[in-house]
């Protein structure tokens, strides 16, 4: 295509190829343009988030569960993004909002559904069902190809929970000082409803958090407790009966 | 090295004007059909940008002349669905599950709608067709924990069982094996008595001992002859339906440290019309009272 009358860059490409400084400058310019196009919109991202009530940072136990969700690669089979299509809304519930994943670092929208979408799984099943399903998925879903996650019955590592909250703080999640200070107590309290804990404080800091002995073993705080606490909050923070489409303008 | 562009004598095509160690490269143009697809896709993109939302502008974006929004399109699509089902849904919303069951046309509609909702929401525990599984009761038989009338099923669906909802159905069996309530041999005696209710006991002496204990500790909920009590979700013990297993060991385990199932409340999750259709579907599975 590049004839004698080809464009100026093609005709002079020999010069660029022979002059390393010129080439470096031109590469820098090209990458800057691409970078600007990708990065600049991020500065205005807040304005694209719907204004809805209820979305809060994850409680320490939910956050620990979310970390395990990432570690186990759950997102490779489960999306957390209900698209605004009739079939999806009828099956899963209201479509996902940007606001609902604003405290997710990284978000878990996913791109593949080998298993069902989990964006609204919170409250859909009992804790006992989740435990049974994690240990032996085929016992409740005979056709499921999900592997067993029985290893989650091991104790949860507690030491780093405050650091996890602070790490999220560093990327913009509005955890308060009080939330960070209470993190270790909250972590235990959420999975031990009968124990001596500050449950009122936990629910004040994290409204709608499910307080329960998730895995049926109150003596040990397990990874299973954490993952199910995370499952049970998914999609429950926003009360969709309060909003119509026009309220959700981005 | 740059050389002159020249016509290759064999193919009649121009060379690129580059030479590498004596090798020159033909500048064969791509096939025209490919280039046309390329140009047309550029035109398509330009048209698309004009018609549809496309370019981010800080806090906003170009809306496009069609003013399309996927969320508004969903509203339209949902409205079409409601319009198609309109008459039925109006009636279902106006009537109680029992009244829906009496209207053959409405009943058929509700059973079909309930079937779909059941598959999406209930089958994970109660199994397809409501046949149940260990720890999750069958809904296809005529044995009910909390009542099998349409209104009972509707209430259970709405508020759940031990769901945490303010109006949830709830009850708790005491852990008789812990503390001072029953000794280990006593729990075995009671289990033997429970077995005798379905004529499966072989130890008459244990049954006699267990009967007295049963009368004192169990009969107030499960009934004198083990008939159960649907007001408090106490299962009947004189039938062949066992939620957590009916062997002696399983019965003892349930006396010592009872398992108590949880059903979520659906009132905040599903529409009232869906809950009514589900009630009708479950009732129509065969065991409705």
Short mmCIF file of C-alpha atoms in Angstrom, two decimals:
data_model
loop_
_atom_site.label_atom_id
_atom_site.label_comp_id
_atom_site.label_asym_id
_atom_site.label_seq_id
_atom_site.Cartn_x
_atom_site.Cartn_y
_atom_site.Cartn_z
CA UNK A 1 0.00 0.00 0.00
CA UNK A 2 2.83 2.39 0.79
CA UNK A 3 3.66 3.70 -2.62
CA UNK A 4 5.79 6.69 -3.38
CA UNK A 5 2.83 8.81 -2.42
CA UNK A 6 2.36 6.86 0.87
CA UNK A 7 1.91 8.90 4.02
CA UNK A 8 4.68 10.91 5.63
CA UNK A 9 5.46 8.38 8.37
CA UNK A 10 5.80 5.47 5.97
CA UNK A 11 8.01 7.47 3.60
CA UNK A 12 10.28 8.62 6.40
CA UNK A 13 10.23 5.45 8.45
CA UNK A 14 13.82 4.77 7.55
CA UNK A 15 14.86 7.88 9.48
CA UNK A 16 12.98 6.78 12.61
CA UNK A 17 14.50 3.34 12.43
CA UNK A 18 18.01 4.74 12.23
CA UNK A 19 17.65 7.37 14.98
CA UNK A 20 17.23 5.77 18.38
CA UNK A 21 16.54 9.06 20.21
CA UNK A 22 13.82 10.06 17.77
CA UNK A 23 12.32 6.58 18.05
CA UNK A 24 12.33 6.73 21.87
CA UNK A 25 10.61 10.12 21.84
CA UNK A 26 7.95 8.93 19.41
CA UNK A 27 7.35 5.73 21.42
CA UNK A 28 6.95 7.82 24.59
CA UNK A 29 4.40 10.06 22.85
CA UNK A 30 2.42 7.08 21.55
CA UNK A 31 2.28 5.36 24.94
CA UNK A 32 1.34 8.62 26.68
CA UNK A 33 -1.68 9.05 24.45
CA UNK A 34 -2.83 5.50 25.14
CA UNK A 35 -2.18 5.97 28.84
CA UNK A 36 -4.11 9.23 29.01
CA UNK A 37 -7.11 7.71 27.27
CA UNK A 38 -7.15 4.84 29.75
CA UNK A 39 -6.21 6.66 32.95
CA UNK A 40 -7.89 10.06 32.77
CA UNK A 41 -11.44 8.68 32.92
CA UNK A 42 -10.51 6.97 36.21
CA UNK A 43 -10.18 10.37 37.87
CA UNK A 44 -13.86 10.93 37.29
CA UNK A 45 -14.94 7.42 38.26
CA UNK A 46 -16.76 8.59 41.39
CA UNK A 47 -19.27 10.45 39.25
CA UNK A 48 -20.21 7.19 37.49
CA UNK A 49 -21.26 5.45 40.70
CA UNK A 50 -24.99 5.41 41.41
CA UNK A 51 -26.10 7.22 44.53
CA UNK A 52 -27.69 4.49 46.62
CA UNK A 53 -27.80 3.88 50.36
CA UNK A 54 -26.51 0.85 52.15
CA UNK A 55 -23.21 -0.06 50.50
CA UNK A 56 -20.57 -0.36 53.21
CA UNK A 57 -17.06 -1.76 53.49
CA UNK A 58 -16.91 -5.49 54.26
CA UNK A 59 -16.78 -6.58 57.88
CA UNK A 60 -13.46 -8.17 58.87
CA UNK A 61 -14.89 -11.70 58.60
CA UNK A 62 -16.49 -10.94 55.21
CA UNK A 63 -13.23 -9.42 54.02
CA UNK A 64 -11.30 -12.49 55.16
CA UNK A 65 -13.85 -14.61 53.29
CA UNK A 66 -13.45 -12.47 50.23
CA UNK A 67 -9.69 -12.96 50.36
CA UNK A 68 -10.22 -16.72 50.45
CA UNK A 69 -12.69 -16.40 47.54
CA UNK A 70 -9.88 -14.76 45.57
CA UNK A 71 -7.25 -17.24 46.74
CA UNK A 72 -9.37 -20.22 45.71
CA UNK A 73 -10.07 -18.65 42.33
CA UNK A 74 -13.84 -18.78 42.74
CA UNK A 75 -14.10 -15.95 40.20
CA UNK A 76 -12.87 -18.25 37.44
CA UNK A 77 -16.24 -20.01 37.50
CA UNK A 78 -18.56 -17.57 39.27
CA UNK A 79 -19.36 -14.05 38.10
CA UNK A 80 -20.72 -11.34 40.38
CA UNK A 81 -22.41 -9.22 37.76
CA UNK A 82 -26.09 -9.47 36.94
CA UNK A 83 -26.55 -7.78 33.61
CA UNK A 84 -29.64 -5.71 32.82
CA UNK A 85 -31.29 -8.47 30.77
CA UNK A 86 -34.71 -9.92 31.43
CA UNK A 87 -33.56 -13.51 31.83
CA UNK A 88 -30.85 -12.58 34.31
CA UNK A 89 -33.04 -10.27 36.36
CA UNK A 90 -35.77 -12.91 36.55
CA UNK A 91 -33.33 -15.55 37.65
CA UNK A 92 -30.98 -13.69 39.99
CA UNK A 93 -32.70 -10.45 41.01
CA UNK A 94 -31.98 -6.75 40.38
CA UNK A 95 -29.08 -6.04 38.05
CA UNK A 96 -25.74 -5.17 39.63
CA UNK A 97 -24.81 -1.56 40.24
CA UNK A 98 -21.39 0.03 40.04
CA UNK A 99 -22.02 1.22 43.59
CA UNK A 100 -22.21 -2.35 44.83
CA UNK A 101 -18.61 -3.08 43.94
CA UNK A 102 -17.10 0.29 44.78
CA UNK A 103 -15.30 -1.15 47.80
CA UNK A 104 -14.10 -4.25 45.93
CA UNK A 105 -10.38 -4.26 45.19
CA UNK A 106 -10.35 -5.82 42.70
CA UNK A 107 -14.00 -6.16 41.66
CA UNK A 108 -15.31 -9.69 41.13
CA UNK A 109 -17.54 -9.15 38.10
CA UNK A 110 -15.86 -12.06 36.36
CA UNK A 111 -16.22 -13.02 32.75
CA UNK A 112 -17.29 -16.64 32.84
CA UNK A 113 -20.14 -18.57 34.38
CA UNK A 114 -19.41 -22.23 34.81
CA UNK A 115 -21.37 -21.91 38.02
CA UNK A 116 -24.17 -19.44 38.65
CA UNK A 117 -23.72 -15.74 39.25
CA UNK A 118 -23.21 -14.98 42.95
CA UNK A 119 -23.95 -11.27 43.03
CA UNK A 120 -27.23 -11.87 44.93
CA UNK A 121 -26.52 -15.16 46.65
CA UNK A 122 -26.68 -13.56 50.13
CA UNK A 123 -29.69 -14.86 52.08
CA UNK A 124 -30.68 -17.28 49.35
CA UNK A 125 -29.48 -20.42 51.15
CA UNK A 126 -29.01 -21.38 54.77
CA UNK A 127 -25.54 -21.52 56.31
CA UNK A 128 -25.87 -25.27 56.71
CA UNK A 129 -26.61 -25.59 53.00
CA UNK A 130 -23.47 -23.61 52.16
CA UNK A 131 -21.30 -25.81 54.38
CA UNK A 132 -22.72 -29.00 52.87
CA UNK A 133 -22.35 -27.56 49.37
CA UNK A 134 -18.73 -26.48 49.92
CA UNK A 135 -17.77 -29.87 51.36
CA UNK A 136 -19.66 -31.98 48.84
CA UNK A 137 -21.29 -29.91 46.08
CA UNK A 138 -22.81 -32.95 44.37
CA UNK A 139 -24.77 -33.84 47.52
CA UNK A 140 -27.05 -30.87 46.86
CA UNK A 141 -26.46 -30.27 43.14
CA UNK A 142 -26.01 -33.70 41.53
CA UNK A 143 -24.99 -32.24 38.16
CA UNK A 144 -22.47 -29.78 39.56
CA UNK A 145 -18.83 -29.85 38.42
CA UNK A 146 -17.68 -27.80 41.41
CA UNK A 147 -14.79 -29.39 43.31
CA UNK A 148 -14.92 -30.00 47.04
CA UNK A 149 -13.64 -27.22 49.31
CA UNK A 150 -13.55 -29.31 52.48
CA UNK A 151 -10.10 -27.91 53.26
CA UNK A 152 -11.79 -24.64 54.23
CA UNK A 153 -12.70 -26.30 57.55
CA UNK A 154 -9.19 -25.39 58.77
CA UNK A 155 -8.65 -22.50 61.21
CA UNK A 156 -8.67 -19.00 59.77
CA UNK A 157 -5.40 -17.09 60.05
CA UNK A 158 -6.24 -14.10 62.19
CA UNK A 159 -3.00 -12.23 62.61
CA UNK A 160 -3.14 -10.04 59.53
CA UNK A 161 -6.74 -8.91 59.62
CA UNK A 162 -5.96 -5.35 60.68
CA UNK A 163 -3.33 -5.15 57.95
CA UNK A 164 -5.95 -6.26 55.42
CA UNK A 165 -8.26 -3.46 56.53
CA UNK A 166 -5.42 -0.96 56.33
CA UNK A 167 -4.44 -2.19 52.88
CA UNK A 168 -7.99 -1.55 51.73
CA UNK A 169 -7.87 1.85 53.41
CA UNK A 170 -4.78 2.64 51.38
CA UNK A 171 -6.65 2.06 48.12
CA UNK A 172 -9.60 4.17 49.17
CA UNK A 173 -12.00 2.00 51.18
CA UNK A 174 -13.32 4.26 53.96
CA UNK A 175 -12.60 2.06 56.98
CA UNK A 176 -12.60 4.22 60.09
CA UNK A 177 -9.97 4.11 62.83
CA UNK A 178 -12.56 2.52 65.11
CA UNK A 179 -13.24 -0.20 62.54
CA UNK A 180 -9.55 -1.01 62.21
CA UNK A 181 -9.09 -0.99 65.97
CA UNK A 182 -12.03 -3.36 66.50
CA UNK A 183 -11.15 -5.63 63.59
CA UNK A 184 -9.90 -8.61 65.55
CA UNK A 185 -12.81 -8.53 67.96
CA UNK A 186 -15.32 -8.15 65.11
CA UNK A 187 -13.74 -11.06 63.27
CA UNK A 188 -14.45 -13.41 66.18
CA UNK A 189 -17.77 -11.87 67.13
CA UNK A 190 -19.42 -12.43 63.76
CA UNK A 191 -18.93 -16.20 63.85
CA UNK A 192 -19.73 -16.67 67.53
CA UNK A 193 -23.26 -15.45 68.29
CA UNK A 194 -23.34 -17.10 71.75
CA UNK A 195 -19.95 -15.85 72.93
CA UNK A 196 -19.09 -12.76 74.93
CA UNK A 197 -18.49 -10.24 72.16
CA UNK A 198 -19.50 -6.73 71.19
CA UNK A 199 -22.20 -7.82 68.73
CA UNK A 200 -24.05 -4.50 68.93
CA UNK A 201 -20.87 -2.65 68.00
CA UNK A 202 -20.25 -5.07 65.13
CA UNK A 203 -23.72 -4.51 63.67
CA UNK A 204 -23.41 -0.75 64.12
CA UNK A 205 -20.10 -0.75 62.26
CA UNK A 206 -21.35 -3.21 59.63
CA UNK A 207 -25.14 -3.09 59.25
CA UNK A 208 -26.85 -6.24 57.89
CA UNK A 209 -23.80 -8.39 58.68
CA UNK A 210 -24.96 -11.95 59.33
CA UNK A 211 -23.88 -13.07 62.80
CA UNK A 212 -23.92 -16.83 63.03
CA UNK A 213 -21.95 -19.92 63.80
CA UNK A 214 -21.69 -20.54 60.08
CA UNK A 215 -19.97 -23.92 59.97
CA UNK A 216 -21.62 -25.47 63.02
CA UNK A 217 -18.45 -25.52 65.08
CA UNK A 218 -18.39 -22.55 67.48
CA UNK A 219 -15.08 -23.61 69.02
CA UNK A 220 -12.94 -22.88 65.95
CA UNK A 221 -13.07 -19.86 63.64
CA UNK A 222 -12.52 -21.48 60.26
CA UNK A 223 -12.00 -20.30 56.70
CA UNK A 224 -15.44 -21.79 56.03
CA UNK A 225 -16.98 -19.32 58.52
CA UNK A 226 -15.32 -16.47 56.65
CA UNK A 227 -16.33 -17.56 53.15
CA UNK A 228 -19.96 -18.12 54.15
CA UNK A 229 -20.12 -14.78 55.98
CA UNK A 230 -18.98 -13.24 52.69
CA UNK A 231 -21.52 -15.26 50.66
CA UNK A 232 -24.35 -14.18 52.97
CA UNK A 233 -23.75 -10.43 52.51
CA UNK A 234 -23.42 -10.53 48.72
CA UNK A 235 -26.10 -8.44 47.06
CA UNK A 236 -27.94 -7.59 50.29
CA UNK A 237 -26.59 -4.14 51.05
CA UNK A 238 -28.84 -2.12 48.75
CA UNK A 239 -32.62 -2.18 49.20
CA UNK A 240 -33.78 -2.18 45.59
CA UNK A 241 -37.42 -1.61 46.45
CA UNK A 242 -36.43 2.01 47.12
CA UNK A 243 -35.12 2.74 43.63
CA UNK A 244 -36.39 2.99 40.09
CA UNK A 245 -34.29 3.13 36.92
CA UNK A 246 -34.22 6.90 36.84
CA UNK A 247 -32.79 7.02 40.39
CA UNK A 248 -29.85 4.93 39.24
CA UNK A 249 -28.52 7.36 36.64
CA UNK A 250 -24.77 7.24 36.30
CA UNK B 1 19.30 -0.73 2.84
CA UNK B 2 16.77 1.23 0.94
CA UNK B 3 16.67 0.58 -2.73
CA UNK B 4 14.46 1.94 -5.44
CA UNK B 5 10.97 0.55 -5.60
CA UNK B 6 10.84 -1.51 -8.73
CA UNK B 7 8.57 -3.83 -10.55
CA UNK B 8 9.33 -7.50 -9.97
CA UNK B 9 9.68 -9.14 -13.33
CA UNK B 10 8.10 -12.49 -12.34
CA UNK B 11 4.92 -11.34 -10.53
CA UNK B 12 4.58 -7.85 -11.94
CA UNK B 13 4.15 -6.50 -8.39
CA UNK B 14 6.15 -3.62 -6.90
CA UNK B 15 8.75 -4.30 -4.22
CA UNK B 16 8.71 -2.47 -0.89
CA UNK B 17 11.94 -0.65 -1.55
CA UNK B 18 13.75 -2.47 1.26
CA UNK B 19 16.59 -4.90 0.76
CA UNK B 20 17.99 -7.35 3.31
CA UNK B 21 21.16 -9.15 2.29
CA UNK B 22 20.11 -9.08 -1.31
CA UNK B 23 16.56 -10.17 -0.64
CA UNK B 24 13.84 -7.76 -1.69
CA UNK B 25 10.23 -8.00 -0.54
CA UNK B 26 7.13 -7.87 -2.69
CA UNK B 27 4.59 -5.22 -1.73
CA UNK B 28 1.52 -7.30 -2.60
CA UNK B 29 -1.64 -5.41 -1.59
CA UNK B 30 -4.14 -7.18 0.72
CA UNK B 31 -7.18 -8.62 -1.07
CA UNK B 32 -9.80 -6.00 -1.81
CA UNK B 33 -12.62 -7.87 0.04
CA UNK B 34 -10.55 -7.63 3.22
CA UNK B 35 -9.99 -3.93 2.71
CA UNK B 36 -13.70 -3.40 2.12
CA UNK B 37 -14.55 -5.11 5.40
CA UNK B 38 -12.00 -2.84 7.03
CA UNK B 39 -13.47 0.33 5.54
CA UNK B 40 -17.03 -0.74 6.26
CA UNK B 41 -16.22 -1.44 9.89
CA UNK B 42 -14.82 2.08 10.18
CA UNK B 43 -18.06 3.43 8.73
CA UNK B 44 -20.05 1.18 11.10
CA UNK B 45 -18.09 2.50 14.08
CA UNK B 46 -18.71 6.09 13.03
CA UNK B 47 -22.46 5.46 12.71
CA UNK B 48 -22.51 3.59 16.01
CA UNK B 49 -20.79 6.45 17.82
CA UNK B 50 -23.48 8.83 16.55
CA UNK B 51 -26.41 6.55 17.44
CA UNK B 52 -25.39 4.94 20.73
CA UNK B 53 -23.65 5.91 23.98
CA UNK B 54 -19.96 5.86 23.14
CA UNK B 55 -17.36 8.33 24.29
CA UNK B 56 -16.64 8.98 27.98
CA UNK B 57 -16.46 12.68 28.83
CA UNK B 58 -15.25 12.97 32.37
CA UNK B 59 -18.34 12.60 34.53
CA UNK B 60 -20.65 12.00 31.58
CA UNK B 61 -20.61 10.42 28.13
CA UNK B 62 -22.01 11.01 24.66
CA UNK B 63 -25.57 9.70 24.85
CA UNK B 64 -26.12 9.06 21.11
CA UNK B 65 -29.11 10.26 19.10
CA UNK B 66 -31.17 7.13 19.86
CA UNK B 67 -30.84 7.79 23.59
CA UNK B 68 -30.41 4.05 24.21
CA UNK B 69 -29.86 2.79 27.74
CA UNK B 70 -29.61 -0.91 28.54
CA UNK B 71 -31.38 -0.34 31.85
CA UNK B 72 -34.30 1.45 30.22
CA UNK B 73 -34.41 -1.27 27.58
CA UNK B 74 -34.77 -3.77 30.42
CA UNK B 75 -37.69 -1.79 31.86
CA UNK B 76 -39.39 -1.92 28.47
CA UNK B 77 -38.75 -5.65 28.16
CA UNK B 78 -40.08 -6.33 31.68
CA UNK B 79 -43.15 -4.21 30.95
CA UNK B 80 -43.84 -6.27 27.83
CA UNK B 81 -43.63 -9.44 29.89
CA UNK B 82 -46.03 -8.06 32.49
CA UNK B 83 -48.40 -6.95 29.76
CA UNK B 84 -48.43 -10.45 28.27
CA UNK B 85 -49.15 -11.98 31.68
CA UNK B 86 -51.22 -8.99 32.80
CA UNK B 87 -54.68 -10.46 33.48
CA UNK B 88 -53.28 -13.46 35.28
CA UNK B 89 -50.92 -11.43 37.44
CA UNK B 90 -53.64 -8.98 38.44
CA UNK B 91 -55.81 -11.86 39.59
CA UNK B 92 -52.98 -13.64 41.35
CA UNK B 93 -52.10 -10.49 43.24
CA UNK B 94 -55.75 -10.01 44.20
CA UNK B 95 -56.45 -13.56 45.37
CA UNK B 96 -55.16 -15.77 48.14
CA UNK B 97 -53.31 -18.99 47.26
CA UNK B 98 -56.39 -21.00 48.27
CA UNK B 99 -58.59 -18.98 45.91
CA UNK B 100 -56.06 -19.36 43.09
CA UNK B 101 -56.19 -23.14 43.55
CA UNK B 102 -59.95 -23.11 43.01
CA UNK B 103 -59.71 -21.36 39.61
CA UNK B 104 -58.53 -23.98 37.08
CA UNK B 105 -57.06 -21.48 34.59
CA UNK B 106 -55.31 -19.44 37.25
CA UNK B 107 -54.09 -22.59 38.94
CA UNK B 108 -52.47 -23.81 35.71
CA UNK B 109 -50.76 -20.46 35.23
CA UNK B 110 -49.55 -20.38 38.85
CA UNK B 111 -48.25 -23.95 38.73
CA UNK B 112 -46.21 -23.18 35.60
CA UNK B 113 -44.85 -19.94 37.06
CA UNK B 114 -44.19 -21.65 40.37
CA UNK B 115 -42.28 -24.44 38.64
CA UNK B 116 -39.82 -21.95 37.15
CA UNK B 117 -39.38 -20.01 40.38
CA UNK B 118 -38.95 -23.29 42.26
CA UNK B 119 -36.12 -24.35 39.95
CA UNK B 120 -34.33 -21.02 40.43
CA UNK B 121 -34.81 -20.66 44.15
CA UNK B 122 -35.92 -23.79 45.96
CA UNK B 123 -34.55 -26.83 44.17
CA UNK B 124 -31.03 -26.36 45.53
CA UNK B 125 -32.36 -27.61 48.88
CA UNK B 126 -35.71 -29.31 48.23
CA UNK B 127 -34.57 -30.95 44.98
CA UNK B 128 -36.30 -30.74 41.61
CA UNK B 129 -39.93 -31.68 41.96
CA UNK B 130 -39.73 -30.95 45.68
CA UNK B 131 -38.69 -34.51 46.48
CA UNK B 132 -36.37 -33.33 49.25
CA UNK B 133 -33.16 -34.82 50.51
CA UNK B 134 -31.48 -35.55 53.85
CA UNK B 135 -32.12 -32.55 56.16
CA UNK B 136 -34.39 -30.87 53.59
CA UNK B 137 -38.01 -32.01 53.76
CA UNK B 138 -39.88 -33.44 50.80
CA UNK B 139 -42.67 -31.15 49.63
CA UNK B 140 -44.21 -33.75 47.37
CA UNK B 141 -45.71 -35.89 50.14
CA UNK B 142 -48.54 -35.18 52.53
CA UNK B 143 -46.36 -34.93 55.63
CA UNK B 144 -45.85 -31.34 56.72
CA UNK B 145 -43.74 -29.81 59.47
CA UNK B 146 -45.47 -26.43 59.56
CA UNK B 147 -48.77 -27.20 57.84
CA UNK B 148 -49.76 -28.06 54.30
CA UNK B 149 -52.70 -25.74 53.73
CA UNK B 150 -52.14 -23.13 51.02
CA UNK B 151 -52.00 -20.36 53.61
CA UNK B 152 -49.51 -22.33 55.74
CA UNK B 153 -47.19 -22.89 52.79
CA UNK B 154 -47.49 -19.24 51.80
CA UNK B 155 -46.56 -18.10 55.31
CA UNK B 156 -43.59 -20.48 55.49
CA UNK B 157 -42.36 -19.23 52.11
CA UNK B 158 -42.71 -15.59 53.09
CA UNK B 159 -41.03 -15.59 56.45
CA UNK B 160 -38.99 -18.78 56.43
CA UNK B 161 -38.09 -21.06 59.30
CA UNK B 162 -35.55 -19.82 61.86
CA UNK B 163 -34.66 -17.31 59.16
CA UNK B 164 -33.94 -14.31 61.34
CA UNK B 165 -36.96 -12.48 59.94
CA UNK B 166 -39.19 -10.84 62.56
CA UNK B 167 -42.14 -13.04 61.63
CA UNK B 168 -40.21 -16.23 61.01
CA UNK B 169 -41.60 -19.59 62.05
CA UNK B 170 -39.35 -20.80 64.78
CA UNK B 171 -38.97 -23.47 67.43
CA UNK B 172 -36.07 -25.17 69.07
CA UNK B 173 -35.56 -28.69 70.34
CA UNK B 174 -33.50 -28.82 73.51
CA UNK B 175 -30.20 -30.69 73.42
CA UNK B 176 -31.24 -33.47 75.77
CA UNK B 177 -27.88 -35.12 75.77
CA UNK B 178 -26.08 -32.17 77.32
CA UNK B 179 -26.42 -30.98 80.92
CA UNK B 180 -28.66 -32.86 83.35
CA UNK B 181 -31.66 -33.61 81.14
CA UNK B 182 -30.96 -37.19 80.13
CA UNK B 183 -28.16 -39.63 80.72
CA UNK B 184 -26.67 -41.57 77.86
CA UNK B 185 -28.65 -44.79 78.59
CA UNK B 186 -31.79 -42.70 78.91
CA UNK B 187 -31.37 -41.23 75.43
CA UNK B 188 -31.01 -44.78 74.11
CA UNK B 189 -34.22 -45.79 75.92
CA UNK B 190 -36.14 -42.88 74.44
CA UNK B 191 -34.79 -43.74 71.00
CA UNK B 192 -35.98 -47.31 71.51
CA UNK B 193 -39.43 -46.01 72.41
CA UNK B 194 -39.46 -43.79 69.29
CA UNK B 195 -38.57 -46.87 67.23
CA UNK B 196 -41.50 -48.69 68.81
CA UNK B 197 -43.87 -46.02 67.45
CA UNK B 198 -43.18 -47.44 64.01
CA UNK B 199 -43.06 -51.04 65.35
CA UNK B 200 -39.32 -51.37 64.88
CA UNK B 201 -38.26 -51.99 68.48
CA UNK B 202 -37.04 -55.35 69.73
CA UNK B 203 -36.25 -54.36 73.33
CA UNK B 204 -39.52 -54.26 75.29
CA UNK B 205 -37.86 -53.33 78.60
CA UNK B 206 -36.13 -50.32 77.04
CA UNK B 207 -39.39 -49.26 75.42
CA UNK B 208 -41.15 -49.25 78.81
CA UNK B 209 -38.37 -47.16 80.37
CA UNK B 210 -38.28 -44.86 77.34
CA UNK B 211 -42.04 -44.39 77.31
CA UNK B 212 -42.01 -42.78 80.75
CA UNK B 213 -39.18 -40.45 79.76
CA UNK B 214 -40.86 -39.65 76.47
CA UNK B 215 -44.06 -38.73 78.32
CA UNK B 216 -42.19 -36.30 80.55
CA UNK B 217 -39.71 -34.77 78.10
CA UNK B 218 -40.97 -35.17 74.52
CA UNK B 219 -44.74 -35.57 74.41
CA UNK B 220 -45.50 -31.88 74.93
CA UNK B 221 -44.15 -31.11 71.46
CA UNK B 222 -44.14 -34.39 69.56
CA UNK B 223 -47.51 -35.56 70.91
CA UNK B 224 -48.42 -38.44 73.24
CA UNK B 225 -48.43 -40.98 70.43
CA UNK B 226 -45.74 -39.22 68.38
CA UNK B 227 -48.13 -37.44 66.02
CA UNK B 228 -46.10 -34.23 66.05
CA UNK B 229 -47.38 -30.67 66.24
CA UNK B 230 -47.45 -28.46 63.19
CA UNK B 231 -48.00 -25.34 65.28
CA UNK B 232 -44.43 -25.58 66.48
CA UNK B 233 -42.93 -27.52 63.61
CA UNK B 234 -42.45 -30.63 65.75
CA UNK B 235 -42.19 -33.55 63.34
CA UNK B 236 -44.35 -36.63 63.69
CA UNK B 237 -42.36 -39.62 64.97
CA UNK B 238 -44.92 -42.29 64.13
CA UNK B 239 -44.47 -42.27 60.36
CA UNK B 240 -41.75 -43.41 57.98
CA UNK B 241 -40.54 -39.88 57.15
CA UNK B 242 -37.25 -39.02 58.82
CA UNK B 243 -35.62 -35.66 58.12
CA UNK B 244 -32.32 -36.59 59.75
CA UNK B 245 -32.51 -40.35 59.43
CA UNK B 246 -34.57 -42.98 61.26
CA UNK B 247 -32.00 -45.47 62.51
CA UNK B 248 -31.50 -45.77 66.26
CA UNK B 249 -28.10 -44.07 66.05
CA UNK B 250 -29.53 -41.19 64.05
CA UNK B 251 -32.45 -40.78 66.47
CA UNK B 252 -30.06 -40.72 69.44
CA UNK B 253 -27.90 -38.15 67.68
CA UNK B 254 -30.95 -35.97 67.17
CA UNK B 255 -31.92 -36.27 70.86
CA UNK B 256 -28.41 -35.49 72.08
CA UNK B 257 -27.61 -32.54 69.84
CA UNK B 258 -30.59 -31.75 67.63
CA UNK B 259 -30.11 -30.41 64.14
CA UNK B 260 -32.59 -27.72 63.27
CA UNK B 261 -32.97 -26.61 59.70
CA UNK B 262 -33.15 -23.05 58.44
CA UNK B 263 -35.27 -21.88 55.56
CA UNK B 264 -34.63 -18.33 54.33
CA UNK B 265 -37.40 -15.73 54.31
CA UNK B 266 -38.35 -14.91 50.74
CA UNK B 267 -40.64 -11.95 51.33
CA UNK B 268 -37.88 -9.39 50.68
CA UNK B 269 -36.46 -11.28 47.74
CA UNK B 270 -39.35 -12.47 45.60
CA UNK B 271 -42.48 -10.62 44.50
CA UNK B 272 -45.73 -11.45 46.26
CA UNK B 273 -47.15 -12.86 43.01
CA UNK B 274 -44.15 -15.20 42.76
CA UNK B 275 -44.61 -16.31 46.37
CA UNK B 276 -48.26 -17.09 45.68
CA UNK B 277 -47.41 -19.03 42.53
CA UNK B 278 -44.80 -20.97 44.51
CA UNK B 279 -47.35 -21.75 47.23
CA UNK B 280 -49.77 -23.06 44.63
CA UNK B 281 -47.02 -25.08 42.93
CA UNK B 282 -45.86 -26.66 46.19
CA UNK B 283 -49.45 -27.40 47.19
CA UNK B 284 -50.08 -28.98 43.80
CA UNK B 285 -47.02 -31.25 44.03
CA UNK B 286 -49.38 -33.77 45.53
CA UNK B 287 -49.44 -33.41 49.28
CA UNK B 288 -51.29 -30.15 49.76
CA UNK B 289 -54.02 -30.21 52.40
#
